[in-house]
Short mmCIF file of C-alpha atoms in Angstrom, two decimals:
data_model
loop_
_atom_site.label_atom_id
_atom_site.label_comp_id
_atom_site.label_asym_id
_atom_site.label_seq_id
_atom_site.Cartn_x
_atom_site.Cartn_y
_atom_site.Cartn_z
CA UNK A 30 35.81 107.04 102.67
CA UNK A 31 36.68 106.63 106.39
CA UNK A 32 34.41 103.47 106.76
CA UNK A 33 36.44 101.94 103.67
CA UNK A 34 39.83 102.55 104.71
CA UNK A 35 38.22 101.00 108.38
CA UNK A 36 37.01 98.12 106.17
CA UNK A 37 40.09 97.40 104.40
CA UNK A 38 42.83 97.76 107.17
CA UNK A 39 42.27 94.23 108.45
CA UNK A 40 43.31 92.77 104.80
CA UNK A 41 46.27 95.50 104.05
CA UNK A 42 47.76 95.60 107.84
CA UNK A 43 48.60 92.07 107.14
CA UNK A 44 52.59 90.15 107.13
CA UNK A 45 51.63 89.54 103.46
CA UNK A 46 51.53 93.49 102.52
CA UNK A 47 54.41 94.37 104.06
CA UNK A 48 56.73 91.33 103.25
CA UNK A 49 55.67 92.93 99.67
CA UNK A 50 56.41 96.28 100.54
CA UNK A 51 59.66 95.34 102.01
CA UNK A 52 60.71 93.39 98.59
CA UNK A 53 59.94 96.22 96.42
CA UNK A 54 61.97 98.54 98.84
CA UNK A 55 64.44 96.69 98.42
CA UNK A 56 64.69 96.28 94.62
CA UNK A 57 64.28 100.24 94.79
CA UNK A 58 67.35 100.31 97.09
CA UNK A 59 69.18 97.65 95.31
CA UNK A 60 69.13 99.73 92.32
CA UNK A 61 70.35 102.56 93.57
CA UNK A 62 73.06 101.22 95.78
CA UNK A 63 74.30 99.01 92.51
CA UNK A 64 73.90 101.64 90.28
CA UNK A 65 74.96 104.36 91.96
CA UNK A 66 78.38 102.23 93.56
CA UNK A 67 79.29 101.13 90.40
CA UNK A 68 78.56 104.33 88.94
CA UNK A 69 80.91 106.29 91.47
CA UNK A 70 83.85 103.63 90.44
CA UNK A 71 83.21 103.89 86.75
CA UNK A 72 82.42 107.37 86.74
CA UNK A 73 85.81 107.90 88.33
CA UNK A 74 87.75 105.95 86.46
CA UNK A 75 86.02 108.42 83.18
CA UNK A 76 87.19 111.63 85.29
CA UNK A 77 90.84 110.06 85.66
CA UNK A 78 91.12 109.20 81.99
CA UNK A 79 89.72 112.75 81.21
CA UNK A 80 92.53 114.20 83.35
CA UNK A 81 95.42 112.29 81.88
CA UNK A 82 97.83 113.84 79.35
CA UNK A 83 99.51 110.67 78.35
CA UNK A 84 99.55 110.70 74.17
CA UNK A 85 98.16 107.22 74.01
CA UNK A 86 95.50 107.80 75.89
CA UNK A 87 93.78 110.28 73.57
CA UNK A 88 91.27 108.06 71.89
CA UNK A 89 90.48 106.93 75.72
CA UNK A 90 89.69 110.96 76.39
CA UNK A 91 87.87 111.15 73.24
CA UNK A 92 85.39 108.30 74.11
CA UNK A 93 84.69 108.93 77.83
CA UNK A 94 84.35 112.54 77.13
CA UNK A 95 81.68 111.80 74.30
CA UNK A 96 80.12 109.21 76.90
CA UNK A 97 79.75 111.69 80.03
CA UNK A 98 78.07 114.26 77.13
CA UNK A 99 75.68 111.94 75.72
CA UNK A 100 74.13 110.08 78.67
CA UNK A 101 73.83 113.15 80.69
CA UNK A 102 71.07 114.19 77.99
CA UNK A 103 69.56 111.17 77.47
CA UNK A 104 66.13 110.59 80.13
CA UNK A 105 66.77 107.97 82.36
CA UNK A 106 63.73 106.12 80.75
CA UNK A 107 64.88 106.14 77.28
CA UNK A 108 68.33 104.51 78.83
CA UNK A 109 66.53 102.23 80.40
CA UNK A 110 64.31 101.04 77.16
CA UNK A 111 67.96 101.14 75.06
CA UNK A 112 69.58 98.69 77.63
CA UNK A 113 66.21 96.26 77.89
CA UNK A 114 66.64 95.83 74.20
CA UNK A 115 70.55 95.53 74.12
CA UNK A 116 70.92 93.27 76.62
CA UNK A 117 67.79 90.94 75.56
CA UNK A 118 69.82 90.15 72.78
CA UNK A 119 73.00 89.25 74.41
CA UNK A 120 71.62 88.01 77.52
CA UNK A 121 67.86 86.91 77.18
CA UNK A 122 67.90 85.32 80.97
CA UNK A 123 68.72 88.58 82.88
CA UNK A 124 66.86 89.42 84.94
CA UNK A 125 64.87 93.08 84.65
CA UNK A 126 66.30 93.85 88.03
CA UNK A 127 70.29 93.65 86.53
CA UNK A 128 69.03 95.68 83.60
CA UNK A 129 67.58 98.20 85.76
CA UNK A 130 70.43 98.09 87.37
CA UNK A 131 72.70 98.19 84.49
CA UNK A 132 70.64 101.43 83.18
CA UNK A 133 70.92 103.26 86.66
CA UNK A 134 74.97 102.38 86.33
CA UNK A 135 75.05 103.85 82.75
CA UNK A 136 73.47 107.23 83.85
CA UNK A 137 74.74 107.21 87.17
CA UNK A 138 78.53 106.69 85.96
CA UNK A 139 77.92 110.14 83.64
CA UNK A 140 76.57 112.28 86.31
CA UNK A 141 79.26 110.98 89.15
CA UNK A 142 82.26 111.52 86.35
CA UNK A 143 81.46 114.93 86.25
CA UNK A 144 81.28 115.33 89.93
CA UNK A 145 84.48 113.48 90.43
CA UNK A 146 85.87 115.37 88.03
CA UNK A 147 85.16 118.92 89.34
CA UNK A 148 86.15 117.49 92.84
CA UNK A 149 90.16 116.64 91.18
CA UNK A 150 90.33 119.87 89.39
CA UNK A 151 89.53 121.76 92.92
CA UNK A 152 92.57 120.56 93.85
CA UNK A 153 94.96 123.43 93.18
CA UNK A 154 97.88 122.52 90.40
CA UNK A 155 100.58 123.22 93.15
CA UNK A 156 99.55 120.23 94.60
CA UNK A 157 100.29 117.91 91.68
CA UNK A 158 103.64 119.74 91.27
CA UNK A 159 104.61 119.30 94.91
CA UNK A 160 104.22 115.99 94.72
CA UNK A 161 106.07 115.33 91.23
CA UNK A 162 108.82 116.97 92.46
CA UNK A 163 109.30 114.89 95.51
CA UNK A 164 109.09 112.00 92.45
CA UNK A 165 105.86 110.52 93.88
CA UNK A 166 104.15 108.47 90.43
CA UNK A 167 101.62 109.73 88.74
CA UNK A 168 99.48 106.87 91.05
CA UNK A 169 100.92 108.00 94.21
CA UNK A 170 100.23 111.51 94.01
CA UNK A 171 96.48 110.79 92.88
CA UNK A 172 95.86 108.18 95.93
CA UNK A 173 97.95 110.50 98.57
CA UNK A 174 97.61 113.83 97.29
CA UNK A 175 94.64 114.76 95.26
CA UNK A 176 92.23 112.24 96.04
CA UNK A 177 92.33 113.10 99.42
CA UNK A 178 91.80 116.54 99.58
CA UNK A 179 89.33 115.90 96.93
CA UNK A 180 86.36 114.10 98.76
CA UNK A 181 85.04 117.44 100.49
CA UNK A 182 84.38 118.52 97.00
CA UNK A 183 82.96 115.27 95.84
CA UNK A 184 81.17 113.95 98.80
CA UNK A 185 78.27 116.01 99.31
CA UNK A 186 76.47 116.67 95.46
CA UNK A 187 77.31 112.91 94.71
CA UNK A 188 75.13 111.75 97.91
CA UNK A 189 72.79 114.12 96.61
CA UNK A 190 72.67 112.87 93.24
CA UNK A 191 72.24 109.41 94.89
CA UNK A 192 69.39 110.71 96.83
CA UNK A 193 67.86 112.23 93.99
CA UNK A 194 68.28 108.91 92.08
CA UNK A 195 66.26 106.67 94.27
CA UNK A 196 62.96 108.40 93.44
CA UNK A 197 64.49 108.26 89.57
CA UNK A 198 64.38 104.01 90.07
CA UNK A 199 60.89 104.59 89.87
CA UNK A 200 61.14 104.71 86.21
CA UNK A 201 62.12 101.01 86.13
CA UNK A 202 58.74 100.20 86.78
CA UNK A 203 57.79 100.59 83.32
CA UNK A 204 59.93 97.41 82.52
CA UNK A 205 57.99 95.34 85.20
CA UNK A 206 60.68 95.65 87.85
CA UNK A 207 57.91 95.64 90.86
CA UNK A 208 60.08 98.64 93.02
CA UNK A 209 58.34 100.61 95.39
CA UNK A 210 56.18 102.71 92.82
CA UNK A 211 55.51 99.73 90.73
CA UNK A 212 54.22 97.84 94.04
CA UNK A 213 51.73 101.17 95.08
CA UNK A 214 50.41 100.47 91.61
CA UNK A 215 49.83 96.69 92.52
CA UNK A 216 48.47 97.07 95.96
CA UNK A 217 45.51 99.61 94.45
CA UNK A 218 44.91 96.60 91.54
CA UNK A 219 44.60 94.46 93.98
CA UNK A 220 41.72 96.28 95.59
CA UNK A 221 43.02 98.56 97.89
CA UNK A 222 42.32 101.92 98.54
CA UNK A 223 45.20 104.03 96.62
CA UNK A 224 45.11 106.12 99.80
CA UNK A 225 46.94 103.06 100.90
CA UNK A 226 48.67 101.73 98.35
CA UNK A 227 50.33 104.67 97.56
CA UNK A 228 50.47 106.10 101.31
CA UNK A 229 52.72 103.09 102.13
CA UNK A 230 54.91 103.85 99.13
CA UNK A 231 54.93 107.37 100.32
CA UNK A 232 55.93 107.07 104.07
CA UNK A 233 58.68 104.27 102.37
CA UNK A 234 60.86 106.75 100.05
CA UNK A 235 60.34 109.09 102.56
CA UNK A 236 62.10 106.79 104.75
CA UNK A 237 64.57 105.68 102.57
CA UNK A 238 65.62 109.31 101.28
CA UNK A 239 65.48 111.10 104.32
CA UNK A 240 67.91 109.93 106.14
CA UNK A 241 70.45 109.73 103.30
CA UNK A 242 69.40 113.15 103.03
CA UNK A 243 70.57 113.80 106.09
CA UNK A 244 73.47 112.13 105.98
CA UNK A 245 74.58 114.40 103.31
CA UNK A 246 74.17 117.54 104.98
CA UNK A 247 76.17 116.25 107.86
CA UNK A 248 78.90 115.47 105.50
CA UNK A 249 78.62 119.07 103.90
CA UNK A 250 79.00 120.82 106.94
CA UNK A 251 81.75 118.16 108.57
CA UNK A 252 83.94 118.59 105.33
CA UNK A 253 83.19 122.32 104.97
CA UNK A 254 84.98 123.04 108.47
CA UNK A 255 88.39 122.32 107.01
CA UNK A 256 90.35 121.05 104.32
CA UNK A 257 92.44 118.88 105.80
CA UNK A 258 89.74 116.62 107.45
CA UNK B 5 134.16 119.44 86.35
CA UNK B 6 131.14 121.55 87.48
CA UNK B 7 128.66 119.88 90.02
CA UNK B 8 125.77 121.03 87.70
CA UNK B 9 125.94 122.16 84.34
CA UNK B 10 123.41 123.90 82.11
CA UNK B 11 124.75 124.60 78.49
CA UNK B 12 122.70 126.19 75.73
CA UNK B 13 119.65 125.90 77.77
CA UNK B 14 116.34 127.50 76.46
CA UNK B 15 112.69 126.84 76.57
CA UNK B 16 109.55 128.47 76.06
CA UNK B 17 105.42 128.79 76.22
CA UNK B 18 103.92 127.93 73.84
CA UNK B 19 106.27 129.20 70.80
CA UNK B 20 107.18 132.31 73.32
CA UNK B 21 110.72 131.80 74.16
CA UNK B 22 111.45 132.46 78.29
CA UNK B 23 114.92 130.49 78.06
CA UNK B 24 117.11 132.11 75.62
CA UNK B 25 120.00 129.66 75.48
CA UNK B 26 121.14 129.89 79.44
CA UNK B 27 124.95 128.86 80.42
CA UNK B 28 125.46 128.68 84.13
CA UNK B 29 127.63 125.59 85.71
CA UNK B 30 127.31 125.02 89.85
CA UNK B 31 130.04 123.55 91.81
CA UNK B 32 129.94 121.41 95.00
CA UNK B 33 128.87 123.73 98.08
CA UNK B 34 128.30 126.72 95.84
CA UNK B 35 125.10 128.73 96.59
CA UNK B 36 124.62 130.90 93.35
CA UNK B 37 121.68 133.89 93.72
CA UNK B 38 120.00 134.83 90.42
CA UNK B 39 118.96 138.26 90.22
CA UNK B 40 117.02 140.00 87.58
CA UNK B 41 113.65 142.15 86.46
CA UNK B 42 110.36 140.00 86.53
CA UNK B 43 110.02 137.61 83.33
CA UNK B 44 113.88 137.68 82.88
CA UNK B 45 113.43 133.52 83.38
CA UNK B 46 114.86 132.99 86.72
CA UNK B 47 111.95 130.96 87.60
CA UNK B 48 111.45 129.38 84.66
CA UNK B 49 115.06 128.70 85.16
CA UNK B 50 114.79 126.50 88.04
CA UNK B 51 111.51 124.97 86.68
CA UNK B 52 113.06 123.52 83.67
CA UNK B 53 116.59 122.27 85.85
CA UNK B 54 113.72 120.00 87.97
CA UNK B 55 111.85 118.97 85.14
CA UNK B 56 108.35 120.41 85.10
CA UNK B 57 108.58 122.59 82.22
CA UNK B 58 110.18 121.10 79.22
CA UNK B 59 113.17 122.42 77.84
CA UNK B 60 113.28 123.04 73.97
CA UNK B 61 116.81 122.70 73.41
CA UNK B 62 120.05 122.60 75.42
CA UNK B 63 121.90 120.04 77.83
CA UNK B 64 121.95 119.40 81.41
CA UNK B 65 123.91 116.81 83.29
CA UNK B 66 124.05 116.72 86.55
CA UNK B 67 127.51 115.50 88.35
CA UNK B 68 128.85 114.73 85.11
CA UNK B 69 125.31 112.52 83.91
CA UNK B 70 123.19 114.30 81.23
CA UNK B 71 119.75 114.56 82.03
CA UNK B 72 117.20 113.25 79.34
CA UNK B 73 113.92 115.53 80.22
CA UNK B 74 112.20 113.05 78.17
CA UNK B 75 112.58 110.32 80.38
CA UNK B 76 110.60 109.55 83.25
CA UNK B 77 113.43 107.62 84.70
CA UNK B 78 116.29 110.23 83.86
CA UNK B 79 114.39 113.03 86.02
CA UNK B 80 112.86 110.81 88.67
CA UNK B 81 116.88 109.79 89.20
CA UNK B 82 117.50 113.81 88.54
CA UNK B 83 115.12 114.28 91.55
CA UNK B 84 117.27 112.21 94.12
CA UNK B 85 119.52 114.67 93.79
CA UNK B 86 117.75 117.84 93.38
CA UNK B 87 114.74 119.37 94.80
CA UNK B 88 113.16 122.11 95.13
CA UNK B 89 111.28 124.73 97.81
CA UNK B 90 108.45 127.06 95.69
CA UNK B 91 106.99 130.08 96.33
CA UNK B 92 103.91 129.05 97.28
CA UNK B 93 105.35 126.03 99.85
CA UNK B 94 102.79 123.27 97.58
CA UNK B 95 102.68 121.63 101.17
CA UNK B 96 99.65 118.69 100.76
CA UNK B 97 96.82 120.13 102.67
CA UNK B 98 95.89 116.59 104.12
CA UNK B 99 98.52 115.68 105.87
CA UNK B 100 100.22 116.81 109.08
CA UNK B 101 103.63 118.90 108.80
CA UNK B 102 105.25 115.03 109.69
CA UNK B 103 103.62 113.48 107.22
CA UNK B 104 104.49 116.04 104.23
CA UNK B 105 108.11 115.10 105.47
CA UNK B 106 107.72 111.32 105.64
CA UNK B 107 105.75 110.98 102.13
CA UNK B 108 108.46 111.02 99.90
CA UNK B 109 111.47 109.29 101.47
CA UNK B 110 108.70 106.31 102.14
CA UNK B 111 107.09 106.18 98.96
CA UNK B 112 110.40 106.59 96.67
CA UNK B 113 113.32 106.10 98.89
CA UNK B 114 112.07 103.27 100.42
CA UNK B 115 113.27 104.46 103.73
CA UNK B 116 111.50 102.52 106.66
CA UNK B 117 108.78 104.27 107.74
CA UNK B 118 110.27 104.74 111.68
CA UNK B 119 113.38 105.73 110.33
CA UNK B 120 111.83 108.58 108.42
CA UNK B 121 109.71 109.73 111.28
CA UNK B 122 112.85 110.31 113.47
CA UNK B 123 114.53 112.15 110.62
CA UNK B 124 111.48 113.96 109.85
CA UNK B 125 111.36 115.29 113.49
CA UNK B 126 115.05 116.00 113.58
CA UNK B 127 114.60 118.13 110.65
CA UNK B 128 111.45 120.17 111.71
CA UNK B 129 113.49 120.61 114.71
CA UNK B 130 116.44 122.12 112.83
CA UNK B 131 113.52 124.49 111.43
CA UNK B 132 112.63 125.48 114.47
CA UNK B 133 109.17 123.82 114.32
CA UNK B 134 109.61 120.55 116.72
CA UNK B 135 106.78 121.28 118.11
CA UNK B 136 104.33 121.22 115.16
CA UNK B 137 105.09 118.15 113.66
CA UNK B 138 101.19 117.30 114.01
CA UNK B 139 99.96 120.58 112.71
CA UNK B 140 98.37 120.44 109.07
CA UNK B 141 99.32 123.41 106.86
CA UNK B 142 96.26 125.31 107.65
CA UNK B 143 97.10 125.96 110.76
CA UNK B 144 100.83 127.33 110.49
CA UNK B 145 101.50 130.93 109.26
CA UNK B 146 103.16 130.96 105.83
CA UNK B 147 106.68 131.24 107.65
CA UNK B 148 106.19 128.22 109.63
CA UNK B 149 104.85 126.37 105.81
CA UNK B 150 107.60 127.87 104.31
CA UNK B 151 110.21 126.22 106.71
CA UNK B 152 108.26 122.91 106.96
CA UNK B 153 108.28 123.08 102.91
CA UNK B 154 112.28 123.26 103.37
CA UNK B 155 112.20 120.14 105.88
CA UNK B 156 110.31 118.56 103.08
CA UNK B 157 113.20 119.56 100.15
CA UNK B 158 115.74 118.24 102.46
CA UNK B 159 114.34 114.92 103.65
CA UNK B 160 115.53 113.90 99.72
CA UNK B 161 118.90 114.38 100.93
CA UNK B 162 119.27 116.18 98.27
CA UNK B 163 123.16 117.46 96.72
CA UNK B 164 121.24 120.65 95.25
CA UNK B 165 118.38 122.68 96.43
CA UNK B 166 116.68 125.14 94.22
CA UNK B 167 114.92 128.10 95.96
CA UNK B 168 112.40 129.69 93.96
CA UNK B 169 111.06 133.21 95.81
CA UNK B 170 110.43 131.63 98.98
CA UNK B 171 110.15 134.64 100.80
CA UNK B 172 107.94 136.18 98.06
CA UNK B 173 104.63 135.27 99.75
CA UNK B 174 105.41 135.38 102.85
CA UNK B 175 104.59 138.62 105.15
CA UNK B 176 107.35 140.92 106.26
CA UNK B 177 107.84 140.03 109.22
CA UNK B 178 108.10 136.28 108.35
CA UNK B 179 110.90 136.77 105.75
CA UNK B 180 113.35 136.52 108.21
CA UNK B 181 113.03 133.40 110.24
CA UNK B 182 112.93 131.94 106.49
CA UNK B 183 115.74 133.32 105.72
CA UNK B 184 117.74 132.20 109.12
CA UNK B 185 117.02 129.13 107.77
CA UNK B 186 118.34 128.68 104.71
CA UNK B 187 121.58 131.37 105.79
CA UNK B 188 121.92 127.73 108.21
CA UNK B 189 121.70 125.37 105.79
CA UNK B 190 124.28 126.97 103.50
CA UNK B 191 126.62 126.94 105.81
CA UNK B 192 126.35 123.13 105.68
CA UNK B 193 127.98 123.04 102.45
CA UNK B 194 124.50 121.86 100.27
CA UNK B 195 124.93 123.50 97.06
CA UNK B 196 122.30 125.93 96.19
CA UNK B 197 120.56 128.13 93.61
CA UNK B 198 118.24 130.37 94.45
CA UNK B 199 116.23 133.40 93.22
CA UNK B 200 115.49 135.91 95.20
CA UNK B 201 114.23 139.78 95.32
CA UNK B 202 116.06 140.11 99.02
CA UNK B 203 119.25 141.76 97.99
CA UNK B 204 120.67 142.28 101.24
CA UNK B 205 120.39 138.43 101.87
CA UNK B 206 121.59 137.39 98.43
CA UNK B 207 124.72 140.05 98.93
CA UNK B 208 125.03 138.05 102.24
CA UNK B 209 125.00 134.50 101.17
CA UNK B 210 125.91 134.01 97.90
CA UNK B 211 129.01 132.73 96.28
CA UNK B 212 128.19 133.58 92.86
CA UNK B 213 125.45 136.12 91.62
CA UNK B 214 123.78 135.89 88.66
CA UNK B 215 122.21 138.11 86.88
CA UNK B 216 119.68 137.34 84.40
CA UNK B 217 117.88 138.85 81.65
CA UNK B 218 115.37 138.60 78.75
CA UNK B 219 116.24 134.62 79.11
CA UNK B 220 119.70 135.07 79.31
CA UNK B 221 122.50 135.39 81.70
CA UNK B 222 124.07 138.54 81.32
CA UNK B 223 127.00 138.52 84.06
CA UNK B 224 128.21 136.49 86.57
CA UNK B 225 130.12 137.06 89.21
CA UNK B 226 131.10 137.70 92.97
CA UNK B 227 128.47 139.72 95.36
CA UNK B 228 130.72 142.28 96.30
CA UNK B 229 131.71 142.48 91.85
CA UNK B 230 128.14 142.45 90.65
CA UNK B 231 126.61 144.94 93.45
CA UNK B 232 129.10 147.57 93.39
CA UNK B 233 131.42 146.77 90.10
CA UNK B 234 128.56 145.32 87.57
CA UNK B 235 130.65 145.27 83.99
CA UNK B 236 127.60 145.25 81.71
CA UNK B 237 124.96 148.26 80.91
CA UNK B 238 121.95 146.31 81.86
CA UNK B 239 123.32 144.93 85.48
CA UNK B 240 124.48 148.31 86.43
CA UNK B 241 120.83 150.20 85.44
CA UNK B 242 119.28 146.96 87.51
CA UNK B 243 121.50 147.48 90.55
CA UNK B 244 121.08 151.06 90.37
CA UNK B 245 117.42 150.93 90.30
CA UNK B 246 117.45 148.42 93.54
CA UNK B 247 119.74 150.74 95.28
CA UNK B 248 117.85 153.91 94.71
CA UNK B 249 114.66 152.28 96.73
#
């Protein structure tokens, strides 16, 4: 065992392995960032339809409400399978890296709506009605007012979820995107002890999630402190 | 002609009615009290005249103008004139005591944002609060909210102000540095309606009382008339059961 992993660390400690390492990290981050950004900005824009009370917007509730409901109970893999095939036939030139990406937005913008959403309705009513009164638009007083005080509410699950989501990418690998599992898989193929292979891709989520991780918890307990900050 | 002028007025929850057709007219510089048991729509009252619950029938114009509750543009033009201090204060929790004065005169007056700043600190200082212009709403007692919340109402430069409880949540020994500020501003001649369970203060201040029940008004009429002289059965068992405590 030890004499093999002696044997081999000439040919995996090598530029080559971890140029490929750092390519496959960064599909697995690319993912997550695009998904997960584009899913916060969607997934808001669902939580501020959701909210409104406007009569022609009622079809608009209807359909975000019945999107949020559905693709939080759909697995991440069957999303991604459902957008390979539905954007093959639109767009056969995409790459499996935007459809990955395009699967992790789908999912991502469900989860993040309903964290948005719970973040807007913590904001008490009285709020709203302060602002109306002062004849602040329905805009202002959701950029000024709610928004705002908002974030502590929002901020900390939805960089959890985001953490979470990373080691969810992995799934993409059964498309062929080569992400960080995908690359573990590769490394072994090529001959390499899995105690390798798959020890890299270890010690690399580990380094990817821990800090964001971290980063989250700081934000709990910075935005727990007080409402106003 | 009256200043402001409610005619018929009535609206209700959900099928329940809380307004049962309310008359009551304000003149310039008037500050009218309305008095009455809990759920007699004295609040409801005030939140219907500024347009956040909708009436169901009834008129109100305002210096002559009807008000169209419908329209966005009737009440946002409704709320240059009028505005209104609640209970609760509503102050926004992310902004400094300043700011909450600033927002509004920016964002809809179009007032120039220095400009605002030095009327914002002239007001807090007529509040008695010059000093915590940079303090956010958590850290002020309800008092000191309370009087930045009237700061707020006022930056509008508004003709009427509508008091709803303000005192209400406050703790005793808060009430009165509220009320020395509002006994202030009526003496500058703003017109103002108000509901309030201090009857000492409303005896003090008011022009007109007005008492309320079941969604109607029962009896109007001068302080010194409706607290010692009340004409109708159900002000004089109300008054009597205030002045028995």
């Amino acid at each position: 065992m030890i004499d093999r992993l002696m044997a081999e660390a000439p040919a995996f400690f090598t530029r080559d392995t971890a140029a490929f390492l750092g390519l496959a990290l960064s599909r697995t981050l690319l993912m997550t960032v695009i998904g997960c950004g584009a899913g916060f900005v969607l997934g808001m824009v669902l939580a501020v339809v959701r909210r409104s009370r406007a009569g022609w917007l009622a079809p608009a509730r209807v359909l975000a409400a019945a999107y949020v409901e559905l693709f939080r109970r759909i697995p991440f893999l069957v999303i991604l399978i459902l957008v390979l095939f539905s954007v093959q036939a639109f767009a056969p030139d995409l790459s499996l890296l935007g459809i990955a990406a395009i699967a992790v937005t789908l999912a991502a913008t469900a989860y993040l709506s309903e964290i948005v959403r719970a973040g807007l309705e913590s904001v008490p009513r009285a709020q709203v009605e302060g602002a109306d009164v002062l004849g602040l638009s329905a805009a202002q007083s959701f950029w000024l007012v709610i928004l705002p005080q908002s974030w502590r509410v929002i901020l900390p699950p939805a960089a959890a979820f985001m953490v979470m989501f990373i080691k969810d990418t992995a799934l993409a690998s059964h498309l062929g995107v080569v992400e960080l599992a995908f690359s573990g898989k590769i490394l072994v193929n090529r001959g390499f002890s899995p105690l390798y292979g798959f020890g890299a891709v270890l010690i690399l989520y580990f380094l990817l999630s821990w800090p964001l991780g971290r980063m989250a918890a700081w934000l709990e307990t910075r935005l727990a402190v007080s409402r106003h900050r | 002609m009256p200043f402001l002028d409610i005619v018929d007025l009535s609206a209700g929850y959900g099928g329940a009615p809380i307004l049962n057709g309310v008359n009551l007219s304000v003149g310039k510089g008037e500050v009218i009290s309305l008095i009455g048991p809990s759920g007699s729509g004295k609040s409801t009252l005030l939140r219907v005249l500024i347009g956040l619950t909708a009436p169901s029938s009834g008129q109100v114009s305002i210096d002559g103008t009807p008000v169209d509750y419908a329209s966005k543009a009737s009440v946002r033009a409704l709320r240059r004139r009028m505005s209104i201090v609640f209970q609760q204060f509503n102050l926004f929790q992310n902004m400094t005591a300043l700011a909450n004065i600033c927002l509004a005169p920016v964002k809809t007056l179009g007032v120039a944002p220095a400009a605002a700043e030095a009327r914002g600190r002239e007001l807090l200082a007529s509040v008695g609060l010059a000093d915590k212009a940079d303090s956010y709403p958590d850290q002020l007692s309800g008092g000191q909210q309370q009087r930045v919340a009237i700061a707020r109402a006022l930056a509008m430069q508004p003709e009427i102000l509508l008091l709803d409880e303000i005192t209400s949540a406050l703790d005793p020994e808060r009430v009165g540095e509220v009320l020395d500020t509002v006994r202030a501003l009526a003496a500058t001649g703003i017109s103002m309606l108000l509901v309030s369970h201090e009857m000492s203060f409303v005896r003090e201040i008011s022009t007109r009382v007005v008492m309320m029940d079941a969604g109607r008004v029962v009896e109007s009429g001068p302080p010194a008339q409706i607290f010692t002289a009340p004409q109708e059965a159900r002000t004089k068992a109300f008054i009597g059961a205030i002045i028995r405590h």
